[in-house]
Short mmCIF file of C-alpha atoms in Angstrom, two decimals:
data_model
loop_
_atom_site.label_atom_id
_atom_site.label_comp_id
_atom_site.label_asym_id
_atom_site.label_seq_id
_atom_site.Cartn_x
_atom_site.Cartn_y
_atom_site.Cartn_z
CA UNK A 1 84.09 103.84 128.27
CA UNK A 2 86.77 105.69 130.28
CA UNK A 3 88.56 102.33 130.55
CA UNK A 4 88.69 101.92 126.99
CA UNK A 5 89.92 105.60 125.89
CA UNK A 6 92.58 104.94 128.35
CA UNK A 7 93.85 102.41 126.88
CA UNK A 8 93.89 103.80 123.56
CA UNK A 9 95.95 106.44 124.57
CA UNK A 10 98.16 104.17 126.37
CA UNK A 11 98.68 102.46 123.17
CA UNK A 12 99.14 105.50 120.91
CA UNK A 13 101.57 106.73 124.06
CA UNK A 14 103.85 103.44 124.28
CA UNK A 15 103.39 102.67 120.49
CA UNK A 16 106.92 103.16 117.90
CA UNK A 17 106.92 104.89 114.79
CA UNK A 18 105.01 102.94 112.88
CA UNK A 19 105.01 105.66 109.59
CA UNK A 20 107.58 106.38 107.76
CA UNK A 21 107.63 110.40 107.09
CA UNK A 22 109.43 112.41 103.69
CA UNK A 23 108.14 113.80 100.69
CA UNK A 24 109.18 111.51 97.99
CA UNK A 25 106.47 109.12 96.23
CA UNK A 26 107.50 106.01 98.33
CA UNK A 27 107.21 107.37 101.41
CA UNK A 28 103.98 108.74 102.00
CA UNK A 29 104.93 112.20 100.30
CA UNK A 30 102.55 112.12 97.10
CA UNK A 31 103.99 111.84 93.76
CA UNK A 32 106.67 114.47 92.40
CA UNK A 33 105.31 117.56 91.22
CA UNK A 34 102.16 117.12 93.16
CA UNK A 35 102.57 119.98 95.32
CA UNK A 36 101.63 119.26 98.71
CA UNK A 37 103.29 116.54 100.31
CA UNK A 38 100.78 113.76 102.15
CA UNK A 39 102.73 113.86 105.60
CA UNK A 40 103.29 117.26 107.55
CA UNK A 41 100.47 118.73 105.54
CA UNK A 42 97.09 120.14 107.43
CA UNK A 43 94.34 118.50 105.70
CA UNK A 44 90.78 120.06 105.42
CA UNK A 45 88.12 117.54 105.05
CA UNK A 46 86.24 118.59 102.26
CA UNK A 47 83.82 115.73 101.45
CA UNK A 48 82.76 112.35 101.77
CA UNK A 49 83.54 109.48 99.07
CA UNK A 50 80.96 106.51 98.99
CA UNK A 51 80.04 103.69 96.70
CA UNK A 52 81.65 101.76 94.31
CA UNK A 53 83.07 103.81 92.43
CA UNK A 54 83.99 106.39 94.82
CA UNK A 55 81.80 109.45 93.88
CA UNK A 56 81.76 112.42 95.87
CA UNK A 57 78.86 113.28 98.59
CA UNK A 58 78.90 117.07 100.30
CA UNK A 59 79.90 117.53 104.72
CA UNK A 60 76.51 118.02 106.74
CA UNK A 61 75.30 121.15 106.34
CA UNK A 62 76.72 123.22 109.25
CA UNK A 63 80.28 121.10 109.63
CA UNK A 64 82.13 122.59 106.69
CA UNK A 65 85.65 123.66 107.66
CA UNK A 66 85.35 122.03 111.00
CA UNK A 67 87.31 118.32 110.59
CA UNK A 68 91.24 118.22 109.48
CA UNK A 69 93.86 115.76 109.43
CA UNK A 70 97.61 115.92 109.80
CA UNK A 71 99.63 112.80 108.65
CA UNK A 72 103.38 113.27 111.12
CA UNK A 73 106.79 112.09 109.65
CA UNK A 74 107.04 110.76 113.13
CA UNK A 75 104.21 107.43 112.63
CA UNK A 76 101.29 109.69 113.75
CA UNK A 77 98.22 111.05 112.76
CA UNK A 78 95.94 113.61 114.33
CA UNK A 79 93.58 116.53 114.01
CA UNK A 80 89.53 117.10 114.49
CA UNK A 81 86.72 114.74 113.10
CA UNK A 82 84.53 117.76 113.44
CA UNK A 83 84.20 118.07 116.86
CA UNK A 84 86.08 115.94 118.78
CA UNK A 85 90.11 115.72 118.26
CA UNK A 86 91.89 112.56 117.81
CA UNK A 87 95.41 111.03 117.78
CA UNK A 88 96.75 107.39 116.41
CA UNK A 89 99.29 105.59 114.15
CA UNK A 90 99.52 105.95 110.69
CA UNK A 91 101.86 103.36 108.87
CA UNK A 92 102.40 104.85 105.27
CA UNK A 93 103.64 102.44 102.45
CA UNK A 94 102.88 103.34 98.63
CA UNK A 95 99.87 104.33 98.17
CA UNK A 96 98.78 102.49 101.60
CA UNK A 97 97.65 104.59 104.93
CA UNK A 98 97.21 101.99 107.57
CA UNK A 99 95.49 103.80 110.52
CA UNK A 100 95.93 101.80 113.95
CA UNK A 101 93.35 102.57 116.77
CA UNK A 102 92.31 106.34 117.33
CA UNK A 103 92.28 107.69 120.70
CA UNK A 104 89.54 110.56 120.83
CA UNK A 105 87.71 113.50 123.11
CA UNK A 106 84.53 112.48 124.22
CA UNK A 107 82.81 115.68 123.86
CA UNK A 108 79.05 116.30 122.43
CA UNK A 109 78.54 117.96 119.65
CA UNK A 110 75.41 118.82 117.92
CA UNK A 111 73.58 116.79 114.87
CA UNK A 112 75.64 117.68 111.62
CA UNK A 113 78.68 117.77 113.75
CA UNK A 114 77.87 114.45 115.18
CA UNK A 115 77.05 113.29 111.53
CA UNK A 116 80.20 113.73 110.46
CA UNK A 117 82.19 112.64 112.92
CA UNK A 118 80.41 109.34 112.55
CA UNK A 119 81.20 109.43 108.87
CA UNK A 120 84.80 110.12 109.62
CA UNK A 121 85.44 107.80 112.06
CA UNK A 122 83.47 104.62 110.24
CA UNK A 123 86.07 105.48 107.31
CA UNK A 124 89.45 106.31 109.18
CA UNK A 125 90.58 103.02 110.56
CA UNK A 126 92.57 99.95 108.95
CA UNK A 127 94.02 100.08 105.50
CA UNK A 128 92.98 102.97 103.17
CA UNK A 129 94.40 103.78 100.10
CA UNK A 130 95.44 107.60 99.53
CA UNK A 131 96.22 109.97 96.42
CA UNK A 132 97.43 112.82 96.49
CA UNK A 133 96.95 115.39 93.46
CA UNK A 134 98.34 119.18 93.49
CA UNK A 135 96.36 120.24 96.72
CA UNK A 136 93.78 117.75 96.96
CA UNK A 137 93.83 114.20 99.04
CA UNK A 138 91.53 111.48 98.90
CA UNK A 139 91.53 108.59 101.52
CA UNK A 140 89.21 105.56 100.62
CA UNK A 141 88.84 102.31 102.46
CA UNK A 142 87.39 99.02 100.19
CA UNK A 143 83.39 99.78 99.43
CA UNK A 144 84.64 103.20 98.57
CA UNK A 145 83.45 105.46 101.75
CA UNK A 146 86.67 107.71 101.78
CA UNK A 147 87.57 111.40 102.35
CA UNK A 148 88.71 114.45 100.34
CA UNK A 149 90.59 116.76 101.52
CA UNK A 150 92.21 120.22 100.30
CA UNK A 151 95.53 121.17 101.64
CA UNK A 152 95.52 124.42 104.04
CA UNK A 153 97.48 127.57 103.47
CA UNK A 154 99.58 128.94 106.03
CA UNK A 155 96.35 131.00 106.98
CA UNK A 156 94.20 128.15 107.80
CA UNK A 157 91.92 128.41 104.52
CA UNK A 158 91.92 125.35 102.29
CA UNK A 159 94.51 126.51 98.98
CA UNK A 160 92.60 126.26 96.19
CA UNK A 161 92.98 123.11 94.26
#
C-alpha cells in the first residue's frame, strides 16, 4: 500500500500541466456571468448526486463542511475528501473535468467521515462532466453519482448560492 501511494505521488510529482487554467467558458472558468470561476475557486462539498437523473442525496450526518476541492490553473486539483487530503491532475476541456490518479493521506477517520470519503473518491476519477452556476458546482460522472459544491467566501463559509 505504501508502494502504491508512492507512486502516485511520483506521478502527480513528474506529471505536466495537464489543465488548462482561466476564467472564460472554454477553459474551465464556468460560463460568463456565472460568478465564480471553476478553477482557483475553493469548493465546499455540499452533497452527493446519484441516479439517473442526477438528484440530490444529503453528506453523512457528522461530515458537513469537512471535504473541499480546488481546481489549479496550473493542471491540478486538490483539497480534503473529508478526512484525508488529496492531490492529482485535472485536464479541463468544455464542460469536461478529466481527473487522472489521486494521490491521498492514509489517515483513519471515523464512520460518516469514512462514508464520505468513499463516496467522494468512487465519484472523483476519469471523465466527469461539470457546471458551474452563480456559486454552485456540480461534478457528475456517467450513472449520475456526482458532487455539489458551493463556492467559499474569503472566510471559509460556503457564499450563499
Amino acid at each position: 500500500m505504501t508502494l502504491s501511494l508512492l507512486a502516485l505521488l511520483a506521478l502527480t510529482a513528474c506529471g505536466g500541466r495537464t489543465g488548462s487554467g482561466g476564467t472564460g467558458a472554454d477553459d474551465g472558468g464556468g460560463s460568463p456571468g456565472t460568478g465564480a470561476p471553476l478553477t482557483g475557486t475553493v469548493w465546499k462539498v455540499t452533497g452527493l448526486l446519484s441516479g439517473e437523473p442526477p438528484r440530490a442525496r444529503a453528506l453523512p450526518t457528522g461530515s458537513e463542511g469537512r471535504a473541499d476541492l480546488t481546481f489549479g490553473e496550473d493542471g491540478t486539483v486538490h483539497g480534503s475528501l473529508g478526512c484525508n487530503t488529496f492531490r492529482g491532475e485535472a485536464t479541463i476541456a468544455g464542460t469536461t473535468v478529466t481527473l487522472g490518479p489521486l494521490a491521498t493521506t492514509r489517515k483513519l477517520c471515523p464512520g460518516p467521515r469514512t462514508e464520505l470519503e468513499r463516496a467522494l473518491t468512487a465519484v472523483l476519477r476519469g471523465e466527469l462532466s461539470y457546471a458551474v452556476e452563480d456559486r454552485g458546482l456540480s461534478l457528475t460522472a456517467r450513472g449520475g453519482a456526482g458532487v455539489r459544491a458551493t463556492a467559499v467566501d474569503g472566510d471559509g463559509t460556503p457564499a450563499p448560492e
